[in-house]
mmCIF file of C-alpha atoms in Angstrom:
data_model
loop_
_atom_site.group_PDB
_atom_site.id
_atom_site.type_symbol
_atom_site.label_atom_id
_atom_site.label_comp_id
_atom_site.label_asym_id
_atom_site.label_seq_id
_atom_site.Cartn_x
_atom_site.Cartn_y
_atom_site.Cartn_z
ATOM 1 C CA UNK A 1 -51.671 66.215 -8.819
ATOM 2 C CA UNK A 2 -47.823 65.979 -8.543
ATOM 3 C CA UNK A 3 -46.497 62.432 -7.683
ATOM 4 C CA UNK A 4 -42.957 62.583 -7.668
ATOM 5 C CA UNK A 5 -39.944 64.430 -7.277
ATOM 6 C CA UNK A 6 -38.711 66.181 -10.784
ATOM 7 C CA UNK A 7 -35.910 65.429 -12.391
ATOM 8 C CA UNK A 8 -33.218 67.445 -14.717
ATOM 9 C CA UNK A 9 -33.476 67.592 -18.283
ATOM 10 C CA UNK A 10 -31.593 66.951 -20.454
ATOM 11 C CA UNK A 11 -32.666 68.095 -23.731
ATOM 12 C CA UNK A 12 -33.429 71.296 -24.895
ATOM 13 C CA UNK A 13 -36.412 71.903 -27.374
ATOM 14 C CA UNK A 14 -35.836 73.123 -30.842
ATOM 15 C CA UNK A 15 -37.053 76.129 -32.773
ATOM 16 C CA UNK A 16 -39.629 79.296 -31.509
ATOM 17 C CA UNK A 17 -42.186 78.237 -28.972
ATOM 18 C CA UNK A 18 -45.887 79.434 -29.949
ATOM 19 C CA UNK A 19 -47.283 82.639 -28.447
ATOM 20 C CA UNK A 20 -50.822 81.087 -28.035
ATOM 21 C CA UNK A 21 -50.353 78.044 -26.167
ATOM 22 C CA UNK A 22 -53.427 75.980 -24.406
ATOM 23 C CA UNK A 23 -53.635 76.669 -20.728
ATOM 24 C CA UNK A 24 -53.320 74.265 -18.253
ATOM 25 C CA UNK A 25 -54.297 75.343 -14.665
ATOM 26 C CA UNK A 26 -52.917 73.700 -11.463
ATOM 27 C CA UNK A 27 -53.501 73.606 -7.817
ATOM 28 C CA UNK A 28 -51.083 71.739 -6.614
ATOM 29 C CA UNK A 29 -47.695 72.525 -8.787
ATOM 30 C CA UNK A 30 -45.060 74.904 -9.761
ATOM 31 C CA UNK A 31 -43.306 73.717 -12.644
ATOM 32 C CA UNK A 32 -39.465 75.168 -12.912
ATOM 33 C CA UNK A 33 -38.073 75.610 -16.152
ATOM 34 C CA UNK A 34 -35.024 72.852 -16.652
ATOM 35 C CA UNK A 35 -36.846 69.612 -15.165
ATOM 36 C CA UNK A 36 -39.216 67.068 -16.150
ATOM 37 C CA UNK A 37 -41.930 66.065 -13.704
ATOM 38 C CA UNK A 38 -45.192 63.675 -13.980
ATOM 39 C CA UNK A 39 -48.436 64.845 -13.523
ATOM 40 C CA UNK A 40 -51.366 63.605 -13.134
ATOM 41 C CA UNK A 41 -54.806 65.393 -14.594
ATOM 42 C CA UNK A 42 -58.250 64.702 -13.590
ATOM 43 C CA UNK A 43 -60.539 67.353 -14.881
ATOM 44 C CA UNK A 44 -62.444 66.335 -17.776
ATOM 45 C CA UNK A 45 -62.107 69.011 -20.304
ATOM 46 C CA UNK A 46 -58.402 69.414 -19.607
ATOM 47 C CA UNK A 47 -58.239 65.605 -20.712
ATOM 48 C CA UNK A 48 -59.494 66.313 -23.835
ATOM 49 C CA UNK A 49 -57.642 69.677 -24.154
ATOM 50 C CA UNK A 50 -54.242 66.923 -23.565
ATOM 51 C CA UNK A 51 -56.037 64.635 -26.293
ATOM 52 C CA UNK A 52 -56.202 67.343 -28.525
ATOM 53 C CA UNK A 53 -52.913 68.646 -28.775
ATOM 54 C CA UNK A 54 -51.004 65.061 -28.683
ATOM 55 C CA UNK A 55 -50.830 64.979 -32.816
ATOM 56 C CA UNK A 56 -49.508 68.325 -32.886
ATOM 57 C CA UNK A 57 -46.455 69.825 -31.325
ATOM 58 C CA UNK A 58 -47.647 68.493 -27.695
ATOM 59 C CA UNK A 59 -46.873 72.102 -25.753
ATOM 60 C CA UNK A 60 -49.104 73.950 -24.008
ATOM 61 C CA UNK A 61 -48.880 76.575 -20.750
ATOM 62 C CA UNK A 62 -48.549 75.616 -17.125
ATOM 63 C CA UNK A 63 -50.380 78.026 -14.725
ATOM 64 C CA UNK A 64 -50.597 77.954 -10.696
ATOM 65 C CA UNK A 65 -53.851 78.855 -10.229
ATOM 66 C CA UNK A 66 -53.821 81.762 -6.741
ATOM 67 C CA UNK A 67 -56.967 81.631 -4.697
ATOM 68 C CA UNK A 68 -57.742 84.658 -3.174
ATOM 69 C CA UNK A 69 -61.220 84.738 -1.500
ATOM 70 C CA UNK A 70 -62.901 82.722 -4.263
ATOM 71 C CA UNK A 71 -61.902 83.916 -7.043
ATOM 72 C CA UNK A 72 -59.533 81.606 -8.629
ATOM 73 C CA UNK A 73 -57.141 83.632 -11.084
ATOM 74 C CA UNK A 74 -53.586 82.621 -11.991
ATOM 75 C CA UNK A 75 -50.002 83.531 -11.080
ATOM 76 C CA UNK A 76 -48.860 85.889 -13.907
ATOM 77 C CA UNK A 77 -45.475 83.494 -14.826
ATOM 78 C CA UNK A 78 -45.815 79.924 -15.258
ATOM 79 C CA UNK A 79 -43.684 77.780 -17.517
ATOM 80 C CA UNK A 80 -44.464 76.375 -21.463
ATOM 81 C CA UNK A 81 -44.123 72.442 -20.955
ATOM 82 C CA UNK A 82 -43.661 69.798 -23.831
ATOM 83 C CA UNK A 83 -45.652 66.378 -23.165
ATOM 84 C CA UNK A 84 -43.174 63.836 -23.306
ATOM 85 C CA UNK A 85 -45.269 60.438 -22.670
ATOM 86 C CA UNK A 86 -49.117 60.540 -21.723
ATOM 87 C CA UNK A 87 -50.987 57.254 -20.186
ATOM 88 C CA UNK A 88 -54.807 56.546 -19.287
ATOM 89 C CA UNK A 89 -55.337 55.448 -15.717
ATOM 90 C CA UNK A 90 -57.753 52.734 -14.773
ATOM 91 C CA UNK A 91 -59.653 55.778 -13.112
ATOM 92 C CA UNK A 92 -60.185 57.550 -16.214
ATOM 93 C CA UNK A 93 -57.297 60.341 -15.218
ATOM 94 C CA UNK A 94 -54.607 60.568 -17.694
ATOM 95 C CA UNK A 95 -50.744 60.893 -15.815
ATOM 96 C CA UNK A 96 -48.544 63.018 -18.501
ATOM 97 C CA UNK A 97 -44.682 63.243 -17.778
ATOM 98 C CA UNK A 98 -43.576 67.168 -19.163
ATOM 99 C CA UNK A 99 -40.898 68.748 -19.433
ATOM 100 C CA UNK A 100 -40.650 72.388 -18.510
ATOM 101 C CA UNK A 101 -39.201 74.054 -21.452
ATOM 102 C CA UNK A 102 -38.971 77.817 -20.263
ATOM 103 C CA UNK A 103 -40.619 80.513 -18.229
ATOM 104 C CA UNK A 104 -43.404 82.373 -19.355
ATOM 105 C CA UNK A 105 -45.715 84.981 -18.670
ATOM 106 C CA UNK A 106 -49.569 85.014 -19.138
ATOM 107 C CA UNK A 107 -50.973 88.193 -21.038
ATOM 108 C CA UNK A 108 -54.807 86.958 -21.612
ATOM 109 C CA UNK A 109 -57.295 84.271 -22.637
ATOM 110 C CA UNK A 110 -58.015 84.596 -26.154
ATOM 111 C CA UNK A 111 -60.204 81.564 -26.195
ATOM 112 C CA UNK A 112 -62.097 79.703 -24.148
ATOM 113 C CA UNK A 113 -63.885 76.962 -26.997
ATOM 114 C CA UNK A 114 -63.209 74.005 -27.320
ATOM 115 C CA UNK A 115 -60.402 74.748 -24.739
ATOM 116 C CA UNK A 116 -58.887 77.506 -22.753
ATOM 117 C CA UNK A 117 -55.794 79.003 -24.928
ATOM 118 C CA UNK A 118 -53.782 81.791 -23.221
ATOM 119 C CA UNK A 119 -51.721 84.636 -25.254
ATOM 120 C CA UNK A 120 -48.159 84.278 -23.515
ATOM 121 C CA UNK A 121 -44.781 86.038 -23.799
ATOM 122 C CA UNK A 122 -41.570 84.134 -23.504
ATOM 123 C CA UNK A 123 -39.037 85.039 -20.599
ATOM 124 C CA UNK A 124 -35.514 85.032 -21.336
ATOM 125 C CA UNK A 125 -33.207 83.988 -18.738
ATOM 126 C CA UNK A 126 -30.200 86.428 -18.275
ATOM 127 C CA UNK A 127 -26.906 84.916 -19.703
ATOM 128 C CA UNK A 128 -24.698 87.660 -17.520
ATOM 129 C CA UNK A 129 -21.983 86.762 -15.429
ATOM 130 C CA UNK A 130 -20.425 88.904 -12.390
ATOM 131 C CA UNK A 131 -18.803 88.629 -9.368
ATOM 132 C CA UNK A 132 -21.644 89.071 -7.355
ATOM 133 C CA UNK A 133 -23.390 86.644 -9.342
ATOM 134 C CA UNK A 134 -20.215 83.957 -8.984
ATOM 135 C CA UNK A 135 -20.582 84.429 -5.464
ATOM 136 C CA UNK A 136 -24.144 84.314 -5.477
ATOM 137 C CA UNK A 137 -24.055 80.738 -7.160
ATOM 138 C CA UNK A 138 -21.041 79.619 -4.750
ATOM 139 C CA UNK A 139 -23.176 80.699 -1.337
ATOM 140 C CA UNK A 140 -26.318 78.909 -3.033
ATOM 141 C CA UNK A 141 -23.970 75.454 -3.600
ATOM 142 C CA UNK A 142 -23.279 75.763 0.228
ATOM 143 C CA UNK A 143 -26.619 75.902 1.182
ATOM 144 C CA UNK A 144 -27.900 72.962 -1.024
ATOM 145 C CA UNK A 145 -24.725 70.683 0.477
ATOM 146 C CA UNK A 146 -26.060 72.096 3.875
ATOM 147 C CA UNK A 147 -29.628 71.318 2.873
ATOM 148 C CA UNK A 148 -28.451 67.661 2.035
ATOM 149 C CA UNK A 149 -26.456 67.064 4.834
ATOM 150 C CA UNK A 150 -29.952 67.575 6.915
ATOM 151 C CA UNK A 151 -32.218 66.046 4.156
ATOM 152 C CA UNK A 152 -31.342 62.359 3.507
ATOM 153 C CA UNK A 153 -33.954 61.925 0.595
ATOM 154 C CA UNK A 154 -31.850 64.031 -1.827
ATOM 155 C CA UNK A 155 -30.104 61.617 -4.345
ATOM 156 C CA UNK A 156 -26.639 61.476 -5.256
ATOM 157 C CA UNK A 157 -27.712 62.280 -8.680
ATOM 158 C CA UNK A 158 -29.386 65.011 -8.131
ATOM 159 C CA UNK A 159 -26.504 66.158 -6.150
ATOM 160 C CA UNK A 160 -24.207 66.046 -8.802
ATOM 161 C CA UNK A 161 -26.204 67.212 -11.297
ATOM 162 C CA UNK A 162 -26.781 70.421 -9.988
ATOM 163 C CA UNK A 163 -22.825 70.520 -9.040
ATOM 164 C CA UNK A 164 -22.653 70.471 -12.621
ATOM 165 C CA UNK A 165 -25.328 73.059 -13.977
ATOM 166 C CA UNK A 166 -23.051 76.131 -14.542
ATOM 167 C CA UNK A 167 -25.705 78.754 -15.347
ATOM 168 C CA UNK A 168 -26.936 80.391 -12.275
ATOM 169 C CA UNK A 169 -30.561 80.949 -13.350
ATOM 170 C CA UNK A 170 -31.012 76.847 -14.327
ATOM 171 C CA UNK A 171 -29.460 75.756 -10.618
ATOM 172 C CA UNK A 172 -31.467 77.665 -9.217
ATOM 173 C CA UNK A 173 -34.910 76.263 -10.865
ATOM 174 C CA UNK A 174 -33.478 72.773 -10.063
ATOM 175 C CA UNK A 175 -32.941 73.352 -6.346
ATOM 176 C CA UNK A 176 -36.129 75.200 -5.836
ATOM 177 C CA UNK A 177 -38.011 72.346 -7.901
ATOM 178 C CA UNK A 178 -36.910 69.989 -5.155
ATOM 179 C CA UNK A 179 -37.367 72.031 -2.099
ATOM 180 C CA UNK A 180 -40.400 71.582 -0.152
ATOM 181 C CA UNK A 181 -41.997 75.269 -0.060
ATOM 182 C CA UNK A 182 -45.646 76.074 -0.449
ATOM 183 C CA UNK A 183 -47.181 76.649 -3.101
ATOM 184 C CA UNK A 184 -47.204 80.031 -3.335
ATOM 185 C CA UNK A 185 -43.390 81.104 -2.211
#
């Protein structure tokens, strides 16, 4: 369950991310790469799967689970997160703050015991630069000040922050992490 707004990050993670990453399905989420959120998980097994992996290099795979009459499958691109801090609540849920470390896209379980672990393949964000896309970025910077002007929740941090992302593909993940869409646009 999501319980608060995400914030930018700052850091960027070091080295190659894994290919087989544990899978961590969600109802109730999109992660964007470029922000850290908290989270809170409830299922059992997916506690321990969290447990596991804390010793090790603590990433795993973030998947939106799509219902569509029943069957329960997931959204092809989710996002490889890195657990930053992980605490037991009184309830016996564990809240986890991540930090989405880039976009990914799910090929196929390749296990399933002791925990679900998904094959992935790592998106790379474009790093081109055009007029259109200038202009692009410019007409999206009017809409968020228009967006703010309307919404008075949005901090002045945030504000300038994304004033000073200056690649198009990160301010856009940082808007759209703090717009209020559903789930599945």
């Amino acid at each position: 369950m999501r319980t608060a707004l995400p914030e930018i990050a700052t850091e960027q993670i070091e080295g190659t991310l894994p290919t087989r990453l544990n899978l961590l399905a969600v109802t109730d989420a999109v992660v964007f790469p470029g922000v850290v959120l908290p989270y809170v998980v409830t299922d059992a097994k997916q506690i321990r799967m969290i447990h596991s992996i804390l010793g090790g290099n603590r990433i795993l795979s973030v998947f939106l689970k799509r219902d569509t009459d029943g069957d329960a499958r997931l959204f092809e691109t989710g996002t490889a997160v890195k657990i930053l801090k992980m605490f037991s609540v009184a309830d016996g849920s564990i809240g986890l703050l991540l930090q989405a470390v880039g976009r990914i896209r799910f090929n196929k379980i390749v296990s399933r015991d002791p925990f679900v672990v998904a094959d992935v393949t790592h998106l790379q964000d474009g790093q081109r630069s055009s007029v259109k896309l200038v202009s692009c970025s410019k007409a999206l910077l009017k809409a968020f000040d228009v967006f703010c002007e309307h919404n008075n929740w949005v901090s002045e941090e945030l504000i300038k922050s994304v004033k000073n992302v200056k690649e198009m593909g990160r301010m856009a993940d940082i808007i759209s992490a703090n717009l209020n869409f559903s789930l599945e646009r």
